[in-house]
Coordinates of C-alpha atoms and ligand atoms in Angstrom, one line a residue:
M1 CA -28.2 -8.4 103.8
P2 CA -27.6 -9.3 100.3
R3 CA -27.1 -5.5 98.2
R4 CA -30.1 -4.3 96.6
V5 CA -29.4 -3.9 92.9
R6 CA -30.5 -1.7 90.9
V7 CA -33.2 -1.8 88.3
P8 CA -31.9 -1.1 84.7
E9 CA -32.8 2.1 82.9
L10 CA -34.6 1.8 79.6
P11 CA -33.4 4.1 77.7
F12 CA -35.2 6.1 74.8
R13 CA -32.7 6.8 72.0
R14 CA -32.9 3.5 69.5
W15 CA -34.5 0.5 69.1
F16 CA -33.2 -2.4 70.5
T17 CA -31.9 -5.1 68.4
Y18 CA -32.2 -8.7 70.2
R19 CA -29.2 -8.5 71.8
E20 CA -30.1 -5.3 73.8
V21 CA -33.8 -7.1 74.7
T22 CA -32.4 -10.1 75.3
D23 CA -29.7 -8.2 78.0
F24 CA -32.6 -5.7 79.2
L25 CA -35.1 -8.7 80.6
R26 CA -31.7 -10.6 82.2
A27 CA -31.1 -7.3 84.0
L28 CA -34.5 -6.5 85.2
A29 CA -35.4 -10.2 86.6
A30 CA -31.6 -10.6 87.8
S31 CA -32.3 -7.1 89.8
R32 CA -35.8 -8.6 91.5
P33 CA -35.6 -11.6 91.5
G34 CA -38.9 -11.8 94.1
L35 CA -40.9 -10.1 92.0
C36 CA -40.3 -11.6 88.1
R37 CA -38.6 -14.2 86.2
L38 CA -37.6 -14.6 82.5
D39 CA -39.0 -17.6 80.1
S40 CA -39.4 -18.1 76.6
L41 CA -42.0 -19.4 75.1
G42 CA -40.3 -21.1 72.8
Q43 CA -37.6 -20.4 69.6
S44 CA -38.4 -18.3 66.6
R45 CA -37.9 -20.4 63.6
E46 CA -34.3 -19.1 63.2
G47 CA -33.7 -19.9 66.6
R48 CA -34.0 -17.0 68.8
E49 CA -36.0 -17.2 72.0
V50 CA -39.0 -15.8 72.3
W51 CA -39.1 -14.2 75.9
A52 CA -42.1 -14.1 78.3
L53 CA -41.3 -11.9 81.2
T54 CA -43.7 -13.0 84.6
A55 CA -43.7 -10.1 86.8
T56 CA -46.1 -10.6 89.8
D57 CA -44.9 -10.7 94.0
F58 CA -44.4 -14.3 94.3
G59 CA -43.3 -13.3 98.1
S60 CA -47.3 -13.6 98.8
G61 CA -48.3 -16.1 95.5
A62 CA -47.9 -18.1 92.6
A63 CA -48.5 -16.3 89.1
E64 CA -50.7 -19.6 88.4
D65 CA -52.5 -18.5 91.9
R66 CA -53.4 -15.1 90.6
P67 CA -55.3 -13.6 88.0
A68 CA -53.6 -12.5 84.8
Y69 CA -52.8 -9.6 82.6
L70 CA -51.3 -10.3 79.5
I71 CA -49.3 -7.7 77.1
H72 CA -47.5 -8.6 73.8
G73 CA -45.4 -6.6 71.1
N74 CA -43.8 -6.2 67.7
I75 CA -46.1 -9.1 66.0
H76 CA -45.5 -7.1 62.8
A77 CA -41.7 -6.9 62.5
G78 CA -41.0 -3.3 61.9
E79 CA -43.3 -2.0 64.9
L80 CA -40.2 -2.1 67.2
A81 CA -42.0 0.6 69.2
G82 CA -44.1 -1.9 70.6
T83 CA -40.7 -3.7 72.6
H84 CA -40.0 -0.6 74.1
A85 CA -43.6 0.6 75.0
A86 CA -43.8 -3.2 76.6
L87 CA -40.6 -3.0 78.5
H88 CA -41.4 0.3 79.5
T89 CA -44.2 -1.4 81.3
A90 CA -42.6 -4.3 82.7
R91 CA -40.1 -1.9 84.4
R92 CA -42.5 0.4 85.6
L93 CA -44.1 -2.0 87.2
L94 CA -41.2 -3.4 89.0
T95 CA -40.5 0.6 90.6
D96 CA -43.6 2.3 90.4
R97 CA -45.3 2.1 94.0
A98 CA -48.7 1.7 92.1
G99 CA -47.0 -1.2 90.0
L100 CA -45.8 -3.3 92.9
D101 CA -49.2 -2.5 94.7
L102 CA -51.0 -4.2 91.9
L103 CA -48.2 -7.1 91.7
K104 CA -49.5 -8.3 94.9
R105 CA -53.1 -9.1 93.4
V106 CA -52.0 -9.6 89.6
A107 CA -49.6 -11.5 87.3
F108 CA -48.4 -9.7 84.4
H109 CA -46.9 -12.1 81.3
I110 CA -44.8 -9.5 78.9
V111 CA -43.7 -11.1 75.4
P112 CA -42.1 -7.6 74.2
R113 CA -40.8 -9.0 71.3
L114 CA -43.2 -12.0 69.4
N115 CA -41.0 -11.7 66.2
P116 CA -37.5 -11.8 67.3
D117 CA -36.5 -12.9 63.8
G118 CA -38.9 -10.3 61.5
A119 CA -37.4 -7.3 64.0
E120 CA -34.3 -8.2 64.0
F121 CA -34.4 -8.1 59.9
V122 CA -35.7 -5.1 60.3
V123 CA -33.5 -3.0 63.4
T124 CA -30.1 -4.2 62.1
T125 CA -30.8 -3.7 58.4
S126 CA -34.1 -1.2 57.7
G127 CA -35.3 -3.8 55.3
R128 CA -39.3 -4.0 55.3
V129 CA -41.1 -7.2 55.8
R130 CA -44.9 -7.7 57.6
S131 CA -44.4 -10.0 59.7
R132 CA -42.5 -12.9 57.7
T133 CA -41.1 -13.4 54.0
D134 CA -40.8 -16.6 52.6
R135 CA -37.4 -17.2 51.6
S136 CA -37.3 -21.0 52.0
E137 CA -38.4 -21.5 48.4
R138 CA -36.6 -19.5 46.1
M139 CA -38.8 -18.1 42.7
P140 CA -37.0 -17.0 39.8
N141 CA -37.4 -13.5 38.8
T142 CA -38.0 -12.6 41.9
L143 CA -35.8 -9.9 43.8
Y144 CA -35.0 -10.7 48.0
Q145 CA -33.7 -7.7 49.9
E146 CA -30.7 -8.1 50.7
D147 CA -28.3 -5.3 51.5
V148 CA -26.5 -5.0 48.2
D149 CA -23.4 -1.9 48.4
G150 CA -22.2 -3.2 51.2
D151 CA -23.6 -0.1 53.5
G152 CA -24.9 -2.0 56.2
L153 CA -28.8 -0.9 55.4
I154 CA -31.2 -2.0 53.0
L155 CA -32.9 0.8 50.8
S156 CA -34.3 1.3 47.5
M157 CA -33.1 0.9 44.0
R158 CA -34.2 3.3 41.2
Q159 CA -33.2 2.9 37.7
A160 CA -34.6 4.8 34.8
H161 CA -36.4 3.1 32.0
P162 CA -39.0 4.4 29.7
D163 CA -42.1 2.0 31.7
G164 CA -40.8 3.6 34.9
T165 CA -43.8 4.5 37.5
F166 CA -42.3 6.9 39.5
A167 CA -40.2 10.5 38.6
A168 CA -38.8 12.7 40.5
D169 CA -40.8 15.0 43.0
P170 CA -40.5 18.6 41.7
E171 CA -40.7 20.1 45.0
D172 CA -38.7 18.1 46.8
R173 CA -36.2 16.1 44.9
R174 CA -35.4 13.3 47.8
L175 CA -38.9 12.0 47.1
L176 CA -40.7 9.5 43.8
V177 CA -43.9 10.2 43.2
R178 CA -46.3 8.8 40.6
R179 CA -45.5 9.4 36.8
R180 CA -48.7 11.3 35.5
A181 CA -49.6 11.5 32.0
G182 CA -47.6 14.7 30.4
A183 CA -44.5 14.4 33.3
K184 CA -41.3 14.6 32.3
G185 CA -38.3 12.4 32.6
P186 CA -36.0 10.5 34.0
F187 CA -38.8 8.0 34.8
Y188 CA -37.7 4.8 37.6
R189 CA -38.9 1.6 38.4
V190 CA -38.2 1.3 41.8
F191 CA -37.3 -2.4 43.5
P192 CA -36.1 -3.0 47.6
E193 CA -32.5 -3.1 47.2
G194 CA -31.7 -6.8 47.0
M195 CA -30.8 -9.5 44.7
I196 CA -33.0 -11.4 41.9
H197 CA -32.7 -15.1 42.0
A198 CA -32.9 -16.8 39.1
W199 CA -33.0 -13.5 36.3
D200 CA -33.8 -14.2 33.2
G201 CA -32.9 -11.0 32.1
G202 CA -36.6 -10.0 31.3
D203 CA -38.6 -7.1 32.6
R204 CA -40.6 -9.0 35.0
I205 CA -38.9 -8.5 38.3
R206 CA -41.2 -9.8 41.3
V207 CA -40.2 -8.9 44.9
E208 CA -40.1 -11.0 47.7
G209 CA -41.7 -14.6 48.7
R210 CA -44.8 -15.1 49.4
G211 CA -45.8 -12.8 52.4
F212 CA -47.0 -14.0 56.1
D213 CA -48.8 -11.4 58.3
W214 CA -49.2 -13.1 61.5
N215 CA -52.2 -11.0 63.2
R216 CA -54.1 -12.8 60.5
N217 CA -52.9 -16.0 62.0
W218 CA -55.2 -16.0 64.8
S219 CA -57.7 -18.6 65.0
C220 CA -61.2 -17.0 65.3
D221 CA -62.7 -16.3 62.2
W222 CA -59.5 -17.6 59.8
R223 CA -59.7 -17.6 56.1
P224 CA -57.0 -18.9 53.8
E225 CA -55.1 -17.1 51.0
P226 CA -56.3 -15.2 48.8
E227 CA -59.6 -14.6 50.7
Q228 CA -57.6 -13.2 53.7
H229 CA -53.8 -12.3 52.5
G230 CA -50.9 -13.1 54.7
A231 CA -53.0 -15.6 56.8
G232 CA -50.8 -18.1 56.9
D233 CA -51.3 -21.8 55.9
F234 CA -54.0 -22.8 58.8
P235 CA -54.3 -21.0 62.5
F236 CA -51.8 -20.7 64.5
S237 CA -49.3 -22.4 61.0
E238 CA -46.3 -19.7 62.4
V239 CA -44.0 -21.2 65.2
E240 CA -44.3 -18.6 67.4
M241 CA -48.0 -18.1 67.3
R242 CA -48.0 -21.3 68.2
H243 CA -45.4 -20.8 71.0
F244 CA -48.2 -18.2 71.8
A245 CA -51.4 -19.9 71.3
E246 CA -50.2 -22.8 73.7
F247 CA -49.0 -20.7 76.0
I248 CA -52.3 -18.4 76.2
H249 CA -54.1 -21.5 76.3
R250 CA -52.6 -22.9 79.6
R251 CA -53.7 -19.7 81.2
P252 CA -57.4 -20.1 82.2
N253 CA -56.7 -17.2 84.9
L254 CA -56.2 -14.8 82.2
F255 CA -58.0 -11.1 82.6
G256 CA -57.3 -9.0 80.1
V257 CA -55.0 -9.0 76.7
L258 CA -53.0 -5.9 75.4
G259 CA -51.3 -6.1 72.0
Y260 CA -49.0 -3.0 70.9
H261 CA -48.6 -1.9 67.1
T262 CA -48.0 1.0 65.0
G263 CA -50.0 2.6 62.6
P264 CA -52.2 6.2 62.7
A265 CA -52.3 6.2 66.4
A266 CA -55.5 4.7 68.5
V267 CA -56.8 2.9 71.0
L268 CA -58.3 -0.1 68.9
R269 CA -61.0 -2.5 70.5
P270 CA -62.9 -5.2 68.9
P271 CA -64.8 -6.2 66.6
S272 CA -62.1 -6.9 63.3
T273 CA -65.1 -8.6 61.3
G274 CA -68.6 -7.5 60.9
A275 CA -70.7 -5.1 63.3
L276 CA -70.5 -3.7 66.5
S277 CA -74.2 -5.0 67.3
D278 CA -72.1 -8.9 66.9
L279 CA -71.1 -8.0 70.3
D280 CA -73.0 -8.8 73.4
A281 CA -74.5 -5.5 74.4
G282 CA -73.1 -5.2 78.0
D283 CA -69.8 -6.4 76.5
D284 CA -69.5 -3.7 73.9
R285 CA -70.1 -1.0 76.6
T286 CA -67.7 -2.3 79.4
M287 CA -64.9 -2.3 76.3
E288 CA -65.9 1.0 75.1
A289 CA -65.1 2.6 79.0
L290 CA -62.1 0.7 79.1
A291 CA -60.8 2.3 75.3
R292 CA -61.8 5.2 76.7
I293 CA -59.9 5.4 79.2
G294 CA -57.0 4.1 76.9
A295 CA -57.7 7.5 74.4
K296 CA -57.3 9.9 78.0
E297 CA -53.8 8.4 79.2
T298 CA -53.1 8.7 75.5
G299 CA -54.7 11.0 73.2
F300 CA -55.6 8.6 70.7
P301 CA -58.4 8.2 69.3
V302 CA -60.5 5.0 70.0
V303 CA -61.6 2.6 66.2
P304 CA -63.6 -0.5 66.7
V305 CA -60.6 -2.8 64.6
I306 CA -63.2 -2.9 61.4
R307 CA -63.3 1.2 61.0
Y308 CA -59.3 1.4 61.0
H309 CA -59.3 2.7 57.7
R310 CA -59.7 5.6 55.3
A311 CA -62.6 8.0 56.1
Q312 CA -63.5 7.2 52.1
D313 CA -63.5 2.9 52.5
R314 CA -66.0 1.1 53.5
D315 CA -66.0 -1.1 56.7
I316 CA -62.9 -3.7 56.3
N317 CA -62.8 -7.7 57.9
L318 CA -59.8 -8.9 59.3
R319 CA -59.7 -12.9 59.2
G320 CA -57.7 -14.3 62.0
H321 CA -57.3 -11.3 63.9
F322 CA -56.1 -10.5 67.5
H323 CA -59.5 -8.8 68.3
N324 CA -61.8 -11.5 67.5
F325 CA -59.4 -14.0 68.7
G326 CA -59.5 -12.6 72.3
Y327 CA -63.1 -12.1 72.4
Q328 CA -64.7 -14.3 70.5
H329 CA -62.1 -17.3 71.4
L330 CA -61.2 -16.5 75.4
G331 CA -64.0 -14.1 76.4
L332 CA -62.1 -11.0 77.4
F333 CA -62.0 -7.4 76.9
V334 CA -58.2 -7.2 74.6
F335 CA -57.3 -3.7 72.6
E336 CA -54.5 -2.9 71.0
F337 CA -52.6 0.8 70.9
E338 CA -51.6 2.1 67.5
L339 CA -48.8 4.0 68.8
G340 CA -48.3 6.1 65.3
T341 CA -45.8 5.8 62.8
I342 CA -43.2 9.2 61.5
A343 CA -46.7 10.7 60.3
D344 CA -48.0 11.2 64.0
S345 CA -44.5 12.8 65.2
A346 CA -44.6 15.4 62.8
G347 CA -47.4 16.8 63.9
I348 CA -50.3 14.6 61.4
S349 CA -53.3 13.2 63.3
T350 CA -55.4 9.6 62.2
E351 CA -58.1 11.7 61.3
E352 CA -55.9 13.6 59.0
Q353 CA -53.8 10.7 57.7
F354 CA -57.0 8.6 57.1
A355 CA -58.6 11.5 55.6
I356 CA -56.1 11.0 52.9
S357 CA -57.9 9.9 49.3
S358 CA -55.7 10.0 46.6
E359 CA -51.4 9.2 45.7
E360 CA -51.0 13.2 45.4
G361 CA -52.3 13.4 49.2
H362 CA -49.9 10.7 50.2
E363 CA -46.8 12.6 48.5
A364 CA -48.2 15.9 50.4
Q365 CA -48.0 14.0 53.5
M366 CA -44.8 12.5 53.1
R367 CA -43.3 16.4 51.8
R368 CA -44.7 17.6 55.0
V369 CA -42.9 14.8 56.9
L370 CA -39.5 15.4 55.4
R371 CA -39.7 18.9 56.2
W372 CA -40.7 17.7 59.6
W373 CA -37.4 15.4 60.0
D374 CA -35.8 18.3 58.7
R375 CA -36.0 20.5 61.4
Q376 CA -35.6 17.9 64.1
R377 CA -31.6 17.3 62.4
P378 CA -31.6 13.7 63.5
R379 CA -28.4 11.6 63.5
D380 CA -29.8 9.0 62.1
P381 CA -31.4 9.9 59.2
L382 CA -34.8 9.3 58.0
F383 CA -33.9 9.8 54.0
R384 CA -30.5 8.3 52.6
A385 CA -29.6 10.9 49.2
W386 CA -29.7 8.5 46.2
K387 CA -26.5 7.6 45.6
R388 CA -24.9 6.0 42.3
F389 CA -24.3 2.4 42.2
D390 CA -22.9 -0.9 39.4
H391 CA -25.8 -3.5 40.7
P392 CA -23.8 -7.0 39.8
Q393 CA -27.1 -8.0 37.6
M394 CA -29.0 -4.8 37.2
G395 CA -26.7 -2.4 36.3
R396 CA -26.1 0.8 37.1
V397 CA -28.4 1.7 39.7
E398 CA -29.3 4.8 42.2
V399 CA -29.8 3.6 45.8
G400 CA -31.4 5.6 48.1
G401 CA -34.5 6.6 49.9
L402 CA -36.5 6.2 53.3
L403 CA -35.6 4.0 55.9
F404 CA -38.1 2.0 56.7
R405 CA -37.2 1.4 60.1
H406 CA -38.0 5.1 61.2
Q407 CA -41.1 5.3 58.8
A408 CA -43.1 2.7 60.5
N409 CA -42.6 4.0 63.8
Q410 CA -42.8 7.6 65.9
T411 CA -39.4 8.7 67.0
V412 CA -38.0 7.0 70.1
R413 CA -38.5 10.6 71.8
A414 CA -42.3 10.9 71.2
L415 CA -42.5 7.3 72.4
S416 CA -41.1 7.8 75.7
R417 CA -43.9 9.9 76.6
I418 CA -46.7 7.8 75.1
A419 CA -45.0 4.8 77.1
Q420 CA -46.0 6.6 80.4
G421 CA -50.1 7.0 79.1
T422 CA -49.9 3.2 78.0
Y423 CA -48.9 2.3 81.3
R424 CA -50.8 4.1 83.1
F425 CA -53.6 2.6 81.2
T426 CA -52.3 -1.4 81.9
L427 CA -52.9 -0.2 85.7
A428 CA -56.5 1.4 85.0
H429 CA -57.3 -1.7 82.7
A430 CA -55.6 -4.2 85.1
G431 CA -56.8 -2.7 88.5
Q432 CA -60.0 -4.0 87.2
H433 CA -59.1 -7.9 87.7
P434 CA -61.8 -10.1 89.2
Q435 CA -60.6 -11.4 93.2
V436 CA -61.9 -14.4 94.6
A437 CA -61.7 -14.9 98.2
L438 CA -62.9 -16.8 101.4
E439 CA -64.2 -14.7 103.8
E440 CA -66.1 -15.3 107.2
V441 CA -64.5 -18.3 107.6
Q442 CA -65.5 -20.3 111.2
A443 CA -65.5 -23.8 112.8
E444 CA -67.7 -23.6 115.4
A445 CA -68.3 -27.2 117.9
V446 CA -72.2 -27.7 117.9
G447 CA -72.1 -30.5 119.9
G448 CA -69.9 -33.6 120.3
S449 CA -67.2 -33.8 117.6
V450 CA -69.6 -31.9 115.1
V451 CA -68.0 -29.0 114.1
R452 CA -70.4 -26.7 112.0
V453 CA -67.9 -24.5 108.9
R454 CA -69.3 -21.4 107.4
A455 CA -67.4 -19.7 104.6
R456 CA -68.2 -17.0 102.2
V457 CA -67.0 -17.3 98.6
A458 CA -67.3 -14.5 97.5
N459 CA -65.4 -11.5 94.4
R460 CA -64.4 -8.1 95.5
G461 CA -62.4 -7.3 92.1
T462 CA -64.2 -5.2 89.7
L463 CA -65.0 -7.8 86.6
P464 CA -66.8 -11.0 86.9
T465 CA -65.0 -14.0 87.2
H466 CA -66.3 -15.0 84.1
V467 CA -64.5 -11.6 82.3
S468 CA -67.2 -10.7 80.1
N469 CA -70.8 -12.0 78.9
R470 CA -69.1 -13.9 76.1
G471 CA -66.5 -15.4 78.8
R472 CA -70.1 -17.1 80.4
S473 CA -71.0 -19.5 77.6
L474 CA -67.5 -20.5 77.1
S475 CA -66.0 -23.8 78.1
R476 CA -62.2 -22.1 78.9
V477 CA -63.4 -20.1 81.8
R478 CA -65.1 -22.3 84.3
P479 CA -67.5 -21.4 86.5
V480 CA -66.2 -20.5 90.2
R481 CA -67.0 -24.1 92.4
V482 CA -65.5 -24.4 96.6
E483 CA -64.0 -28.0 97.3
F484 CA -64.0 -29.2 100.7
H485 CA -61.0 -31.8 101.5
P486 CA -61.5 -33.1 104.7
A487 CA -58.5 -33.0 107.2
R488 CA -57.0 -36.0 108.4
G489 CA -59.0 -38.0 111.2
A490 CA -62.7 -35.1 110.1
T491 CA -65.1 -37.1 108.1
L492 CA -68.0 -34.8 106.3
L493 CA -71.7 -34.7 107.7
S494 CA -73.4 -33.1 105.1
T495 CA -74.7 -34.8 101.8
E496 CA -72.3 -32.5 100.0
G497 CA -68.6 -31.4 100.0
H498 CA -67.6 -29.8 97.0
V499 CA -70.3 -26.7 96.2
E500 CA -70.3 -25.6 92.4
V501 CA -71.3 -22.0 93.0
G502 CA -71.1 -20.9 89.4
H503 CA -70.0 -17.6 88.6
L504 CA -69.4 -14.7 90.7
A505 CA -70.7 -11.1 89.9
G506 CA -67.5 -8.1 90.5
E507 CA -67.4 -6.6 93.6
T508 CA -70.7 -7.9 95.1
G509 CA -71.0 -11.2 93.9
S510 CA -70.8 -13.8 96.9
R511 CA -72.5 -17.4 98.5
M512 CA -72.4 -17.8 101.8
L513 CA -71.4 -22.6 102.3
E514 CA -72.2 -24.4 104.9
W515 CA -70.7 -28.0 106.1
F516 CA -71.3 -30.2 109.1
V517 CA -68.4 -32.1 109.6
S518 CA -67.0 -34.6 112.7
A519 CA -63.6 -33.3 113.9
P520 CA -63.1 -35.0 117.4
K521 CA -59.2 -32.9 117.8
R522 CA -60.0 -29.8 119.5
G523 CA -58.0 -27.1 117.6
G524 CA -56.8 -29.5 114.6
D525 CA -57.5 -29.3 111.5
V526 CA -61.1 -29.7 110.0
C527 CA -60.9 -29.3 106.2
E528 CA -58.8 -27.3 103.5
N529 CA -61.6 -25.5 101.1
R530 CA -60.0 -25.0 97.7
V531 CA -61.7 -22.1 95.5
M532 CA -61.5 -22.7 91.9
G533 CA -62.3 -22.0 88.6
G534 CA -63.6 -18.5 87.4
A535 CA -60.7 -15.9 86.4
G536 CA -60.6 -15.1 90.2
G537 CA -57.2 -16.7 90.6
P538 CA -57.5 -20.0 92.9
V539 CA -57.5 -19.7 96.7
R540 CA -56.7 -22.3 99.3
R541 CA -57.7 -21.5 103.2
I542 CA -57.4 -24.5 106.1
V543 CA -60.1 -24.1 108.4
R544 CA -59.2 -25.2 112.1
R545 CA -61.3 -25.9 114.7
E546 CA -61.0 -23.5 117.8
A547 CA -59.3 -24.8 120.4
Ligands
ZN601 ZN1 -49.1 -4.2 63.7

């Protein structure tokens, strides 16, 4: 017998580079080849693989024949914790009793790093990017981020300037605060560390090219810029998102999607535009009940995307956002975990973060974060001291400030606890999968060569085969049908072989079916029944005549 290979440990020490993500996924797939396989959705813009791990018990069935649950992380470059949380779930599914049990019924597709290029930029340099910036066509007088002083990091540059909009914080000299009327200098203008393309030497300096936010590039409610910042040129115009959309639309068996982000901690649920009343009332209740499981398991509040904003602001409309796509276009219950940022690790709640209504409030929060960070004494500091540097273009500047890769995420240690909760939520949500079965299958001789075949097609899962009420109305999720394929030598006597059953409710949805067949051979095959459509997975069953 081959030696059992150990499932690799997932260290919670630092965020992973592309190489480390790749190595971990390969080691995972190699350790349990009967339970998971590693594929690529395709290549990123810069030629990295967008990995997709499929986890299911291949020994008892194929992934396409099971209801499927999709997890994605790190669509936003700086949200590295999402990759780690997704990898944690992948590992637990392969090692826990509850996970292994679920793999017998459900296929998981896990895309831990949807944006490998952007994430690599952040994890290796600590530079700042949402999903992507356009660097292919460089504009004059525009600063592009770069490690100019050669210390391996992209930090901030501050330069004394009479019109500078920042000043050193009198309470914590490390921080920069907004210049206020009557304040004493020196005043600074502040840029990311970088070089200015085709600079004319003047004061007007723009920062970076056009920004793209891939969570505004989904097809539902998509709007072009400037109506929706970061939208891209058209739905799925970004190659990684296009790969992902094709992957999703090839899988009618999907019944749930979970995305990982980092922002003030929350369990996000639809809608991302409009009002809660735009959703089917029954779907709204189911969605809320599922989200509350996420809240219970993580301690995060449940927030509809439209309300994920500061207390004093009006509800937001995010166009081309994942939530409306997942619910309106796929008909699924979809969620996102906002895993928190460094402010959450410092003990500042989502409610407190969203209550901040002024620059002063934001500055006070940053002081609190830095004081807390100082007490942690971590080896990789959140703040780098300002250091004098002779910039090849700008002359004397100081380089330093906060590290974006730490600011944008909770500490890795805090995530190790949170990821347990998001995993338990995943088990609970995925555990509600629809489950189609053929029951009470009989082939009974009723005289001569005539056989009566009976079977009950049933959904014994929790969710209906159309998943949501919205899903019932979409062509994507096809109604359940039972196909009748006669065996060699057998002839259908009933007027109808294939039966359109329609969708089946959860748990008790079933229908008894009956066919009369001429099948002369005793003990031989009569027919094969195939249950197709719905999200409960296809089922195939060969029916034999009793000897
Ligand atoms: Zn995000």
